[in-house]
Each structure stands twice: as C-alpha cells, then as structure tokens.
Amino acid sequence: MTDTTTEEAIAGLTDGVDTFFLIFSATLVFFMQSGFAMLCAGSVRAKNVKNIMLKNLLDACGGALGFWSVGYALAYGDSDSSTRRFIGDNHFFIGKFSSGGEYVGWFFQFAFAATAATIVAGTVAERCKMAAYLCYSVMLTGFVYPVVVHSIWSSAGFLTAFNDKPLGDIGMVDFAGSGVVHMTGGVTALIAAAILGPRLGRFYDEDGNPLETPTSFPPHSVALQILGTFILWTGWYGFNPGSTLAISSSGAAATAALCCVTTTIAAAAGCVTSMFTATIIDEFLTGEASYDLTYAMNGCLGGLVGITAGCSVVTPYAALIIGIVAGWVYIGFSALLVKLKIDDAVDAIPVHFANGIWGCIAVGLFAEPSKIDISYGNTMHVGWFYSWGRGSGDATLLGIQCLGILWIIGWCTMVMTPFFTLLKAAGMFRVDPLEEEVGLDISHHKGSAYDLTGPDQSHVDKLIAERASQHGAVEKEGEEE
C-alpha cells in the first residue's frame, strides 16, 4: 500500500468517525423532543395532554420543513469568513448538497432549530390555538432563529467568533447555544405569554378581578415530568459535547469530554441549589420544610441551560458555580413572572430565557485561557476573572457577551411582537373560553387522552352475584344461622 493510499484511507476513516459522531449527537439532541413532550404532558392538566403532545410533534415536523426549505440557507448560506452578512442567501432546500458532511451538518443544525421551537410549546399550553402554533413554529425555525444563528455561529456573522476579523478580536462565545437556542426560544415564549394572556382562573376571577393569591394548577403526572427531565438531561450530552462537531482529533475529543463533565456538574448543582433554596424559603415562611420536585427538575434544567454557552471553555469548578447561580436565577425569575401576572404553564421562560442570559454572562466571567484557546484558537480576551489574574481587568469578552444578549432580545422582540399581535387581532391566537374550560383534548382532538371509563356497574354486580352463587356466600363471623 502506497503512502498516498494510506493517507486517503486514514482521511476516509477520520471523516467517517466524525460523521458518525455528529449523527449520534444529533440523534441525542432530537431525542430531547421526547423529553419536552413528556415534561409538558406531565405539567399540564389531564384535559390538555393530547393537545400539547401534538404540538410537540408538529414542532419537529414544522421545524424540519422550515429549516430544510429556508432556515438553513439563511443561517449558513454564504459563510465566507472574510466578509460579514446579515443572513445567508444560498443552500435553499439544500439542493446542492452531495457529501455526507453536508447532510449531517444540516441534520445536526435542524435538531437545534427544533429545540428552539419546542421551548414555547409548554409556555402557551392549555389556551393557544393550533393554527397559531403552526404559524409560529414555521416562523421561528424558518426565519427568526436562522438570523440569530447566522449572526453568532456562521463565519460571516457580525458577532461570530469564527470570522477572520471577529468583533473585539474575539466575537461572542456561545459554544452550544445558551443564547442562540435557549434565549431565542425563551424570548419568544415570553412575548407569546404576555400577548396571549394567562389561563382562565390563574390570576383573575370570573369577573376579571385580580386574585389575592394566584391559583396553581397542579401537574397531572409527576412521573411524566421526571421522565421528561431525565430524557432532556441525557439529550444534553449530544447538545453540548456534540457541538465540537468532530471527535477524531485529540483536541476535539478532549473538548467533548470536558463538555460532558461541566454539563453534569452544572445540572446537578442547579437541581440541588434550587430545591434546597426553595425548601429553606418555605420553612422560613411556613415553619415546615418541604421538598418540591418542580424546583428540583427546573433547577436541573436551568443549570443545563446555564452551562451550554461555556461548557467547552470553563473549568469544572466554574461549572459548579454556574449551576448554583442558575438554580437561584430560576427561582427568582419564576417568582418575577408570577408578580407580573405572566402565565408560563411549565416555567420554560425562567429556565431558558433567564438562564440563557446567565449562561452567556458566565462565559464573560469564567472563560479559562487554555480552554478558550483549544475551542476558539484565541486567548487575547478571556473571562473577566482571569483577566484580573493577568493584571489587566480586560472586560472585552464580557462586553461582547452582553451585546449578544441585547441583540437576541432585540431581534426576537422586533419580529415576534408584531407577529403575535397580528395573530391575536385576527382571532387566531387564543381558543374560546368555553373550549379552554372543557379542555383542548375534547374541544379540538375528539376526546380525552385517557379513557377513565369504568365497566358498567350492572355488569360488575352480575359478576359478583355469579361468583357468590358458585362458591357460596362467605358468612360473617358471629352471624347467626
């Protein structure tokens, strides 16, 4: 075998390994759709389970069609690192793709787009029309999300770290999408919830008067909630390590392994911090300690969102701090939403929006020089705390992270606010009050998700009578004959 043949064989093997790695990672990310479906289904009332499950399924379908036809082209079309463009303008319908690397690249990015779309599903659950939801899903995955992706992840984006001349000589560092994915979905969810309004009876009585204490709607299945949480946590091992986009080199492998560790630590810290902080607060207010599973689950998810931006550039110790703060961010922002009378059926906004912001800021504080060098090949600007260690106090990276946060909020607000307002004005956004009271499963999907109808009582009585006649009635102790 010649040297050329050997080199070609090694190159082919390397390409195959990297392609398989991306297929596996993308599949884990797509599997998160199941996690979202289970979490949302468990969180809503039993009368709305079919509706929320269908919306989760259609998110994936609408996301696939929207990202295939338009979204990918806007996100990654014309990614020339020597230029800067607002959006891409080629690869529509991915018609010119031919290599396995191009196809798997689309599949991986589609899985992320579908995740961004699904975040809103739980927030507007139990009162949003199906037509409005389909419109929003295509709009987000086909236009709004791709523009954010292009600006930060494409080599031609104005905030990207991959341009030949990145902004501030570093660009925005959002390795796996605390801002790009989670903030985009979270901002959209916040706008949708504010315009759509709360569920009936949540903050106001039948006459529209504010309730002294908001009504809580307990989840109908805690088992589905915890199942969904574990599935999402599992999927995050495709989300974060998979964002290395390769595994064949020692540097990429080391980065992926670091991502697994930081992801795990942040999730665990967020869970424990959120639950026990809520326990302490509850004991202080009521005198009795309780352990709320909702805080544990959402604290865990908040920790995962918080570490997503910096999973490849922070140390495990920093991941612990990021997870702890994420648990507190979730608690604080969840309470703020209630104060503002914004109804989020599954608390997706505190998890994804608030902790998406925190994740981007955390990079500006904790990005470690050697790790950012491996992931981005740049140590000119690092986390602010490390800059102080250098004796400079350089906050360039932190400033760019904040600029990226403002850009995502501004772009999503500018586009989605009029979009949802028009849906509401056209009567396409919210279901009829009677349909909402009855439940969307019965009013929109031909019946309840659960058939709880028991056997006819006359048949039960007949069975009891027949068995009694066959075996003889059991005499009661002490009964006279």
Tab-separated table of C-alpha atoms in Angstrom:
chain	number	residue	atom	x	y	z
A	1	MET	CA	0.000	0.000	0.000
A	2	THR	CA	1.432	3.385	-1.019
A	3	ASP	CA	1.702	6.365	1.312
A	4	THR	CA	-0.981	8.157	-0.713
A	5	THR	CA	-3.378	5.249	-0.367
A	6	THR	CA	-2.708	5.055	3.356
A	7	GLU	CA	-3.331	8.750	3.785
A	8	GLU	CA	-6.585	8.502	1.849
A	9	ALA	CA	-7.702	5.573	3.980
A	10	ILE	CA	-6.918	7.447	7.194
A	11	ALA	CA	-8.681	10.558	5.888
A	12	GLY	CA	-11.729	8.475	4.979
A	13	LEU	CA	-11.773	6.811	8.369
A	14	THR	CA	-11.426	10.166	10.120
A	15	ASP	CA	-14.285	11.611	8.089
A	16	GLY	CA	-16.438	8.578	8.831
A	17	VAL	CA	-15.774	8.758	12.562
A	18	ASP	CA	-16.621	12.474	12.672
A	19	THR	CA	-19.761	11.935	10.613
A	20	PHE	CA	-20.943	9.146	12.877
A	21	PHE	CA	-20.196	11.290	15.921
A	22	LEU	CA	-22.426	14.051	14.544
A	23	ILE	CA	-25.190	11.603	13.621
A	24	PHE	CA	-25.125	10.179	17.140
A	25	SER	CA	-25.038	13.626	18.766
A	26	ALA	CA	-27.833	14.971	16.552
A	27	THR	CA	-29.949	11.937	17.383
A	28	LEU	CA	-29.493	12.623	21.096
A	29	VAL	CA	-30.484	16.258	20.539
A	30	PHE	CA	-33.545	15.196	18.553
A	31	PHE	CA	-34.405	12.725	21.313
A	32	MET	CA	-34.821	15.796	23.524
A	33	GLN	CA	-38.127	16.316	21.692
A	34	SER	CA	-39.375	13.278	23.614
A	35	GLY	CA	-38.171	14.887	26.827
A	36	PHE	CA	-40.001	18.110	26.088
A	37	ALA	CA	-43.132	16.131	25.192
A	38	MET	CA	-43.086	14.114	28.431
A	39	LEU	CA	-42.284	17.154	30.586
A	40	CYS	CA	-45.027	19.254	29.023
A	41	ALA	CA	-47.572	16.428	29.096
A	42	GLY	CA	-46.897	15.812	32.772
A	43	SER	CA	-47.032	19.511	33.645
A	44	VAL	CA	-50.423	20.321	32.111
A	45	ARG	CA	-53.823	19.188	33.325
A	46	ALA	CA	-55.151	15.857	32.056
A	47	LYS	CA	-57.708	17.587	29.839
A	48	ASN	CA	-54.959	19.076	27.618
A	49	VAL	CA	-52.486	16.207	27.179
A	50	LYS	CA	-53.362	15.310	23.582
A	51	ASN	CA	-53.065	18.935	22.533
A	52	ILE	CA	-49.615	19.537	23.985
A	53	MET	CA	-48.301	16.223	22.659
A	54	LEU	CA	-49.482	17.034	19.135
A	55	LYS	CA	-47.875	20.472	19.303
A	56	ASN	CA	-44.566	18.900	20.297
A	57	LEU	CA	-44.794	16.521	17.361
A	58	LEU	CA	-45.687	19.283	14.927
A	59	ASP	CA	-42.760	21.350	16.223
A	60	ALA	CA	-40.419	18.704	14.900
A	61	CYS	CA	-42.310	18.422	11.603
A	62	GLY	CA	-42.672	22.165	11.035
A	63	GLY	CA	-39.086	22.705	12.120
A	64	ALA	CA	-37.815	20.110	9.656
A	65	LEU	CA	-39.703	21.594	6.698
A	66	GLY	CA	-38.940	25.200	7.595
A	67	PHE	CA	-35.242	24.597	8.238
A	68	TRP	CA	-34.891	22.427	5.121
A	69	SER	CA	-36.543	24.896	2.774
A	70	VAL	CA	-35.354	28.269	4.059
A	71	GLY	CA	-33.861	28.192	7.550
A	72	TYR	CA	-30.545	26.507	6.838
A	73	ALA	CA	-29.862	28.779	3.869
A	74	LEU	CA	-30.455	31.903	5.958
A	75	ALA	CA	-28.346	30.528	8.797
A	76	TYR	CA	-25.327	29.089	6.985
A	77	GLY	CA	-25.591	30.095	3.338
A	78	ASP	CA	-22.512	32.032	2.158
A	79	SER	CA	-20.415	31.561	5.315
A	80	ASP	CA	-17.339	33.373	3.935
A	81	SER	CA	-15.187	34.215	6.953
A	82	SER	CA	-13.658	37.191	5.153
A	83	THR	CA	-16.987	39.022	4.932
A	84	ARG	CA	-19.913	39.946	7.155
A	85	ARG	CA	-23.524	39.460	6.114
A	86	PHE	CA	-26.870	39.777	7.882
A	87	ILE	CA	-28.197	36.478	6.516
A	88	GLY	CA	-27.115	33.760	4.130
A	89	ASP	CA	-28.518	33.528	0.625
A	90	ASN	CA	-27.807	30.058	-0.747
A	91	HIS	CA	-28.393	26.347	0.012
A	92	PHE	CA	-32.190	26.782	-0.109
A	93	PHE	CA	-33.792	23.321	0.035
A	94	ILE	CA	-30.183	22.056	0.423
A	95	GLY	CA	-30.402	21.207	-3.267
A	96	LYS	CA	-26.679	21.340	-3.999
A	97	PHE	CA	-25.611	19.131	-1.105
A	98	SER	CA	-23.739	15.997	-2.103
A	99	SER	CA	-21.350	14.939	0.691
A	100	GLY	CA	-22.068	13.155	3.936
A	101	GLY	CA	-20.545	16.031	5.875
A	102	GLU	CA	-23.024	18.499	4.348
A	103	TYR	CA	-26.022	16.277	5.020
A	104	VAL	CA	-25.076	15.504	8.604
A	105	GLY	CA	-24.355	19.193	9.186
A	106	TRP	CA	-27.936	20.008	8.201
A	107	PHE	CA	-29.312	17.217	10.394
A	108	PHE	CA	-27.361	18.405	13.425
A	109	GLN	CA	-28.434	22.023	12.964
A	110	PHE	CA	-32.069	21.034	12.362
A	111	ALA	CA	-32.158	19.252	15.719
A	112	PHE	CA	-31.087	22.506	17.383
A	113	ALA	CA	-33.704	24.517	15.486
A	114	ALA	CA	-36.451	22.128	16.571
A	115	THR	CA	-35.329	22.535	20.181
A	116	ALA	CA	-35.672	26.319	19.988
A	117	ALA	CA	-39.205	25.966	18.625
A	118	THR	CA	-40.331	23.466	21.265
A	119	ILE	CA	-39.456	25.763	24.174
A	120	VAL	CA	-42.574	27.838	23.517
A	121	ALA	CA	-44.924	24.846	23.492
A	122	GLY	CA	-45.164	24.488	27.248
A	123	THR	CA	-45.375	28.196	27.975
A	124	VAL	CA	-48.558	28.768	25.939
A	125	ALA	CA	-50.082	25.377	26.790
A	126	GLU	CA	-53.791	24.930	27.524
A	127	ARG	CA	-55.018	28.061	25.693
A	128	CYS	CA	-53.252	28.508	22.333
A	129	LYS	CA	-54.914	27.669	19.011
A	130	MET	CA	-53.331	25.040	16.843
A	131	ALA	CA	-53.252	27.269	13.737
A	132	ALA	CA	-51.352	29.971	15.608
A	133	TYR	CA	-48.912	27.422	16.899
A	134	LEU	CA	-48.170	26.105	13.419
A	135	CYS	CA	-47.622	29.637	12.120
A	136	TYR	CA	-45.264	30.479	14.960
A	137	SER	CA	-43.275	27.237	14.642
A	138	VAL	CA	-42.539	27.776	10.946
A	139	MET	CA	-41.787	31.470	11.500
A	140	LEU	CA	-39.283	30.757	14.265
A	141	THR	CA	-37.406	27.904	12.599
A	142	GLY	CA	-37.607	29.370	9.096
A	143	PHE	CA	-36.612	32.970	9.801
A	144	VAL	CA	-36.146	34.286	13.335
A	145	TYR	CA	-33.858	31.562	14.666
A	146	PRO	CA	-31.715	31.296	11.483
A	147	VAL	CA	-30.889	35.009	11.615
A	148	VAL	CA	-29.635	34.606	15.191
A	149	VAL	CA	-27.645	31.531	14.156
A	150	HIS	CA	-26.045	33.376	11.249
A	151	SER	CA	-25.016	36.315	13.394
A	152	ILE	CA	-23.245	34.184	16.028
A	153	TRP	CA	-22.376	30.772	14.558
A	154	SER	CA	-21.838	31.435	10.866
A	155	SER	CA	-18.336	32.530	9.826
A	156	ALA	CA	-19.896	35.567	8.127
A	157	GLY	CA	-21.944	36.736	11.121
A	158	PHE	CA	-21.323	40.133	12.702
A	159	LEU	CA	-20.989	38.679	16.224
A	160	THR	CA	-19.291	35.415	15.344
A	161	ALA	CA	-16.015	34.270	16.830
A	162	PHE	CA	-15.197	32.428	13.581
A	163	ASN	CA	-14.721	35.422	11.303
A	164	ASP	CA	-11.248	36.440	10.123
A	165	LYS	CA	-11.749	39.724	11.964
A	166	PRO	CA	-14.151	38.968	14.842
A	167	LEU	CA	-15.768	41.773	16.774
A	168	GLY	CA	-13.415	42.938	19.504
A	169	ASP	CA	-10.858	40.391	18.268
A	170	ILE	CA	-12.827	37.609	19.963
A	171	GLY	CA	-16.522	37.643	18.962
A	172	MET	CA	-19.348	36.153	21.001
A	173	VAL	CA	-18.592	32.817	22.638
A	174	ASP	CA	-21.744	30.695	22.754
A	175	PHE	CA	-20.429	27.197	22.238
A	176	ALA	CA	-23.671	25.197	22.214
A	177	GLY	CA	-26.424	27.798	22.378
A	178	SER	CA	-27.393	29.308	25.731
A	179	GLY	CA	-28.113	32.438	23.721
A	180	VAL	CA	-28.622	31.196	20.177
A	181	VAL	CA	-31.040	28.388	21.040
A	182	HIS	CA	-32.392	28.871	24.548
A	183	MET	CA	-32.633	32.640	24.718
A	184	THR	CA	-34.229	32.779	21.274
A	185	GLY	CA	-36.889	30.279	22.322
A	186	GLY	CA	-37.222	31.878	25.759
A	187	VAL	CA	-37.694	35.429	24.474
A	188	THR	CA	-40.286	34.193	22.006
A	189	ALA	CA	-42.077	32.328	24.799
A	190	LEU	CA	-42.092	35.459	26.980
A	191	ILE	CA	-43.577	37.596	24.208
A	192	ALA	CA	-46.163	34.945	23.375
A	193	ALA	CA	-47.242	34.529	27.012
A	194	ALA	CA	-47.527	38.286	27.559
A	195	ILE	CA	-49.693	38.799	24.467
A	196	LEU	CA	-51.747	35.614	24.825
A	197	GLY	CA	-52.608	36.223	28.479
A	198	PRO	CA	-52.899	33.829	31.431
A	199	ARG	CA	-55.041	30.732	31.657
A	200	LEU	CA	-58.568	31.249	32.956
A	201	GLY	CA	-58.587	31.424	36.757
A	202	ARG	CA	-54.807	31.723	37.101
A	203	PHE	CA	-54.558	35.366	38.186
A	204	TYR	CA	-58.122	36.671	37.787
A	205	ASP	CA	-61.607	35.516	38.828
A	206	GLU	CA	-64.590	35.095	36.513
A	207	ASP	CA	-65.328	38.834	36.646
A	208	GLY	CA	-61.787	39.812	35.762
A	209	ASN	CA	-60.802	40.898	39.257
A	210	PRO	CA	-57.253	40.085	40.385
A	211	LEU	CA	-56.997	37.163	42.790
A	212	GLU	CA	-55.321	37.817	46.113
A	213	THR	CA	-53.342	34.596	45.677
A	214	PRO	CA	-52.704	33.203	42.180
A	215	THR	CA	-54.254	29.818	41.516
A	216	SER	CA	-51.854	26.944	40.993
A	217	PHE	CA	-52.752	24.213	38.533
A	218	PRO	CA	-51.033	21.033	39.771
A	219	PRO	CA	-49.365	18.805	37.173
A	220	HIS	CA	-51.400	15.771	36.289
A	221	SER	CA	-48.402	13.394	36.176
A	222	VAL	CA	-45.211	13.907	38.151
A	223	ALA	CA	-43.904	10.654	36.698
A	224	LEU	CA	-44.028	12.079	33.166
A	225	GLN	CA	-42.356	15.260	34.391
A	226	ILE	CA	-39.381	13.470	35.899
A	227	LEU	CA	-39.121	11.150	32.876
A	228	GLY	CA	-39.010	14.185	30.607
A	229	THR	CA	-36.343	15.820	32.762
A	230	PHE	CA	-34.069	12.775	32.616
A	231	ILE	CA	-34.541	12.476	28.847
A	232	LEU	CA	-33.617	16.137	28.413
A	233	TRP	CA	-30.545	15.739	30.604
A	234	THR	CA	-29.494	12.731	28.513
A	235	GLY	CA	-30.066	14.680	25.302
A	236	TRP	CA	-27.815	17.452	26.548
A	237	TYR	CA	-24.854	15.084	26.130
A	238	GLY	CA	-25.493	15.401	22.410
A	239	PHE	CA	-26.215	19.090	22.653
A	240	ASN	CA	-23.006	20.207	24.374
A	241	PRO	CA	-20.268	17.637	23.557
A	242	GLY	CA	-21.716	17.286	20.050
A	243	SER	CA	-21.073	20.961	19.392
A	244	THR	CA	-17.387	20.165	18.950
A	245	LEU	CA	-18.647	18.956	15.521
A	246	ALA	CA	-15.826	16.378	15.402
A	247	ILE	CA	-14.199	13.748	17.602
A	248	SER	CA	-11.263	12.394	15.584
A	249	SER	CA	-8.584	14.820	16.802
A	250	SER	CA	-7.191	14.790	20.324
A	251	GLY	CA	-8.208	18.414	20.852
A	252	ALA	CA	-11.812	17.815	19.799
A	253	ALA	CA	-12.015	14.650	21.906
A	254	ALA	CA	-10.663	16.451	24.969
A	255	THR	CA	-13.142	19.298	24.469
A	256	ALA	CA	-16.075	16.897	24.119
A	257	ALA	CA	-15.016	15.090	27.292
A	258	LEU	CA	-14.749	18.388	29.188
A	259	CYS	CA	-18.238	19.304	27.985
A	260	CYS	CA	-19.608	16.079	29.470
A	261	VAL	CA	-18.086	16.892	32.856
A	262	THR	CA	-19.124	20.547	33.019
A	263	THR	CA	-22.628	19.695	31.798
A	264	THR	CA	-23.066	17.068	34.510
A	265	ILE	CA	-21.768	19.248	37.339
A	266	ALA	CA	-23.866	22.284	36.376
A	267	ALA	CA	-27.043	20.199	36.108
A	268	ALA	CA	-26.512	18.583	39.495
A	269	ALA	CA	-25.637	21.888	41.176
A	270	GLY	CA	-28.666	23.626	39.679
A	271	CYS	CA	-31.006	20.875	40.863
A	272	VAL	CA	-29.735	20.740	44.436
A	273	THR	CA	-29.432	24.506	44.821
A	274	SER	CA	-32.901	25.250	43.505
A	275	MET	CA	-34.659	22.602	45.569
A	276	PHE	CA	-32.941	23.282	48.885
A	277	THR	CA	-33.152	27.050	48.481
A	278	ALA	CA	-36.895	26.697	47.923
A	279	THR	CA	-37.055	24.395	50.957
A	280	ILE	CA	-35.300	26.958	53.161
A	281	ILE	CA	-37.579	29.750	51.962
A	282	ASP	CA	-40.664	27.617	52.517
A	283	GLU	CA	-39.562	26.648	56.019
A	284	PHE	CA	-38.876	30.293	56.852
A	285	LEU	CA	-42.349	31.361	55.680
A	286	THR	CA	-44.440	28.427	56.954
A	287	GLY	CA	-42.350	26.826	59.669
A	288	GLU	CA	-42.366	23.474	57.873
A	289	ALA	CA	-39.842	22.083	55.426
A	290	SER	CA	-40.982	20.613	52.115
A	291	TYR	CA	-39.066	19.327	49.118
A	292	ASP	CA	-40.597	20.484	45.845
A	293	LEU	CA	-39.886	18.284	42.838
A	294	THR	CA	-40.709	21.122	40.443
A	295	TYR	CA	-37.843	23.223	41.782
A	296	ALA	CA	-35.509	20.243	41.568
A	297	MET	CA	-36.394	19.483	37.935
A	298	ASN	CA	-36.372	23.052	36.685
A	299	GLY	CA	-33.250	23.879	38.666
A	300	CYS	CA	-31.539	20.979	36.923
A	301	LEU	CA	-32.695	22.201	33.505
A	302	GLY	CA	-31.664	25.741	34.407
A	303	GLY	CA	-28.178	24.501	35.233
A	304	LEU	CA	-28.028	22.731	31.868
A	305	VAL	CA	-29.067	25.882	30.012
A	306	GLY	CA	-26.617	27.982	32.021
A	307	ILE	CA	-23.611	25.803	31.161
A	308	THR	CA	-24.451	25.401	27.468
A	309	ALA	CA	-22.657	28.550	26.284
A	310	GLY	CA	-19.445	27.895	28.179
A	311	CYS	CA	-19.306	24.116	28.541
A	312	SER	CA	-16.096	23.945	26.484
A	313	VAL	CA	-14.275	26.959	27.958
A	314	VAL	CA	-14.819	26.739	31.720
A	315	THR	CA	-13.344	24.501	34.404
A	316	PRO	CA	-15.415	22.021	36.442
A	317	TYR	CA	-15.165	24.358	39.441
A	318	ALA	CA	-16.625	27.190	37.399
A	319	ALA	CA	-19.372	24.820	36.180
A	320	LEU	CA	-20.314	24.248	39.817
A	321	ILE	CA	-20.697	27.991	40.388
A	322	ILE	CA	-22.623	28.413	37.150
A	323	GLY	CA	-25.042	25.654	38.197
A	324	ILE	CA	-25.531	27.098	41.691
A	325	VAL	CA	-26.336	30.553	40.336
A	326	ALA	CA	-28.606	29.008	37.684
A	327	GLY	CA	-30.732	27.459	40.438
A	328	TRP	CA	-31.150	30.857	42.065
A	329	VAL	CA	-31.847	32.560	38.736
A	330	TYR	CA	-34.654	30.100	38.080
A	331	ILE	CA	-36.278	30.717	41.469
A	332	GLY	CA	-36.033	34.496	41.184
A	333	PHE	CA	-37.309	34.792	37.630
A	334	SER	CA	-40.145	32.335	38.226
A	335	ALA	CA	-41.323	34.484	41.135
A	336	LEU	CA	-40.998	37.609	38.985
A	337	LEU	CA	-43.274	36.156	36.297
A	338	VAL	CA	-45.969	35.495	38.903
A	339	LYS	CA	-45.544	39.050	40.194
A	340	LEU	CA	-46.013	40.354	36.642
A	341	LYS	CA	-49.004	38.028	36.110
A	342	ILE	CA	-47.365	36.320	33.129
A	343	ASP	CA	-48.544	32.725	32.981
A	344	ASP	CA	-45.945	30.146	31.976
A	345	ALA	CA	-47.533	26.709	32.261
A	346	VAL	CA	-44.205	24.849	32.559
A	347	ASP	CA	-41.808	27.608	33.707
A	348	ALA	CA	-39.910	27.465	30.423
A	349	ILE	CA	-39.163	31.209	30.467
A	350	PRO	CA	-37.139	31.177	33.704
A	351	VAL	CA	-35.331	28.029	32.612
A	352	HIS	CA	-34.466	29.006	29.050
A	353	PHE	CA	-34.615	32.799	28.827
A	354	ALA	CA	-33.280	33.831	32.233
A	355	ASN	CA	-30.657	31.116	32.423
A	356	GLY	CA	-29.771	31.637	28.770
A	357	ILE	CA	-28.808	35.182	29.730
A	358	TRP	CA	-26.872	33.925	32.728
A	359	GLY	CA	-25.048	31.333	30.602
A	360	CYS	CA	-23.818	33.996	28.172
A	361	ILE	CA	-22.708	36.278	31.005
A	362	ALA	CA	-20.967	33.392	32.763
A	363	VAL	CA	-18.705	32.900	29.744
A	364	GLY	CA	-17.609	36.513	30.035
A	365	LEU	CA	-16.654	35.841	33.647
A	366	PHE	CA	-15.263	32.299	33.711
A	367	ALA	CA	-13.785	31.549	30.247
A	368	GLU	CA	-10.394	29.988	31.032
A	369	PRO	CA	-7.480	30.950	28.714
A	370	SER	CA	-6.162	27.480	27.809
A	371	LYS	CA	-9.642	26.103	27.176
A	372	ILE	CA	-10.798	29.018	25.052
A	373	ASP	CA	-7.591	28.612	23.079
A	374	ILE	CA	-8.423	24.966	22.292
A	375	SER	CA	-12.023	25.728	21.293
A	376	TYR	CA	-11.551	29.072	19.545
A	377	GLY	CA	-7.810	29.473	18.989
A	378	ASN	CA	-7.809	32.844	20.722
A	379	THR	CA	-6.556	33.948	24.129
A	380	MET	CA	-6.467	37.690	23.511
A	381	HIS	CA	-9.643	38.212	25.538
A	382	VAL	CA	-10.741	35.750	28.228
A	383	GLY	CA	-13.126	35.630	31.172
A	384	TRP	CA	-13.105	38.774	33.296
A	385	PHE	CA	-11.949	36.971	36.432
A	386	TYR	CA	-8.971	35.543	34.535
A	387	SER	CA	-8.230	38.983	33.103
A	388	TRP	CA	-7.863	40.291	36.641
A	389	GLY	CA	-5.441	37.454	37.249
A	390	ARG	CA	-3.435	38.775	34.338
A	391	GLY	CA	-3.480	42.195	35.977
A	392	SER	CA	-5.478	43.859	33.200
A	393	GLY	CA	-9.149	43.765	34.164
A	394	ASP	CA	-9.992	43.431	30.443
A	395	ALA	CA	-13.767	43.003	30.079
A	396	THR	CA	-13.933	42.849	26.280
A	397	LEU	CA	-15.361	39.327	26.172
A	398	LEU	CA	-17.930	40.139	28.864
A	399	GLY	CA	-18.990	43.235	26.926
A	400	ILE	CA	-19.444	41.310	23.688
A	401	GLN	CA	-21.440	38.646	25.517
A	402	CYS	CA	-23.766	41.368	26.821
A	403	LEU	CA	-24.037	42.841	23.326
A	404	GLY	CA	-25.051	39.431	22.027
A	405	ILE	CA	-27.721	39.169	24.722
A	406	LEU	CA	-29.163	42.551	23.727
A	407	TRP	CA	-29.079	41.581	20.043
A	408	ILE	CA	-31.040	38.357	20.584
A	409	ILE	CA	-33.645	40.062	22.767
A	410	GLY	CA	-33.976	42.982	20.367
A	411	TRP	CA	-34.250	40.881	17.209
A	412	CYS	CA	-36.794	38.425	18.599
A	413	THR	CA	-38.859	41.219	20.149
A	414	MET	CA	-38.855	43.278	16.966
A	415	VAL	CA	-40.110	40.387	14.841
A	416	MET	CA	-42.264	38.278	17.148
A	417	THR	CA	-44.168	41.059	18.950
A	418	PRO	CA	-46.000	42.270	15.831
A	419	PHE	CA	-46.325	38.673	14.662
A	420	PHE	CA	-48.186	37.533	17.792
A	421	THR	CA	-50.125	40.807	17.946
A	422	LEU	CA	-51.444	40.237	14.436
A	423	LEU	CA	-52.416	36.666	15.307
A	424	LYS	CA	-54.342	37.945	18.307
A	425	ALA	CA	-56.040	40.713	16.310
A	426	ALA	CA	-57.118	38.179	13.699
A	427	GLY	CA	-58.653	35.951	16.381
A	428	MET	CA	-56.213	33.166	15.576
A	429	PHE	CA	-54.228	33.087	18.802
A	430	ARG	CA	-56.432	32.042	21.726
A	431	VAL	CA	-59.118	29.389	21.977
A	432	ASP	CA	-62.687	30.137	23.030
A	433	PRO	CA	-63.139	30.419	26.847
A	434	LEU	CA	-65.612	27.532	26.914
A	435	GLU	CA	-63.231	25.340	24.917
A	436	GLU	CA	-60.460	26.224	27.363
A	437	GLU	CA	-62.625	25.295	30.355
A	438	VAL	CA	-63.689	21.988	28.815
A	439	GLY	CA	-60.138	21.202	27.763
A	440	LEU	CA	-58.459	21.232	24.379
A	441	ASP	CA	-58.431	17.430	24.118
A	442	ILE	CA	-62.221	17.253	23.964
A	443	SER	CA	-62.765	20.529	22.107
A	444	HIS	CA	-60.038	20.018	19.491
A	445	HIS	CA	-58.963	16.373	19.406
A	446	LYS	CA	-62.074	14.207	19.609
A	447	GLY	CA	-61.781	13.165	23.220
A	448	SER	CA	-59.653	12.883	26.312
A	449	ALA	CA	-56.146	11.457	26.278
A	450	TYR	CA	-57.087	8.982	28.995
A	451	ASP	CA	-60.070	6.664	28.852
A	452	LEU	CA	-61.061	6.520	32.511
A	453	THR	CA	-64.467	4.964	31.862
A	454	GLY	CA	-65.018	2.005	34.172
A	455	PRO	CA	-67.121	-1.103	33.474
A	456	ASP	CA	-70.891	-0.838	33.670
A	457	GLN	CA	-71.906	-1.196	37.316
A	458	SER	CA	-74.699	-3.641	36.466
A	459	HIS	CA	-72.131	-5.957	34.895
A	460	VAL	CA	-69.940	-5.716	37.980
A	461	ASP	CA	-72.912	-6.582	40.222
A	462	LYS	CA	-73.815	-9.510	37.990
A	463	LEU	CA	-70.238	-10.859	38.148
A	464	ILE	CA	-70.207	-10.636	41.944
A	465	ALA	CA	-73.539	-12.396	42.143
A	466	GLU	CA	-72.418	-15.219	39.830
A	467	ARG	CA	-69.232	-15.827	41.794
A	468	ALA	CA	-71.139	-15.794	45.056
A	469	SER	CA	-73.569	-18.416	43.750
A	470	GLN	CA	-70.741	-20.646	42.503
A	471	HIS	CA	-68.622	-20.598	45.656
A	472	GLY	CA	-71.170	-19.816	48.304
A	473	ALA	CA	-71.548	-16.621	50.243
A	474	VAL	CA	-68.967	-16.000	52.967
A	475	GLU	CA	-70.618	-15.963	56.352
A	476	LYS	CA	-69.763	-13.067	58.628
A	477	GLU	CA	-68.075	-14.044	61.908
A	478	GLY	CA	-70.622	-14.381	64.690
A	479	GLU	CA	-73.592	-14.277	62.328
A	480	GLU	CA	-76.487	-16.475	63.422
A	481	GLU	CA	-77.763	-19.084	61.038
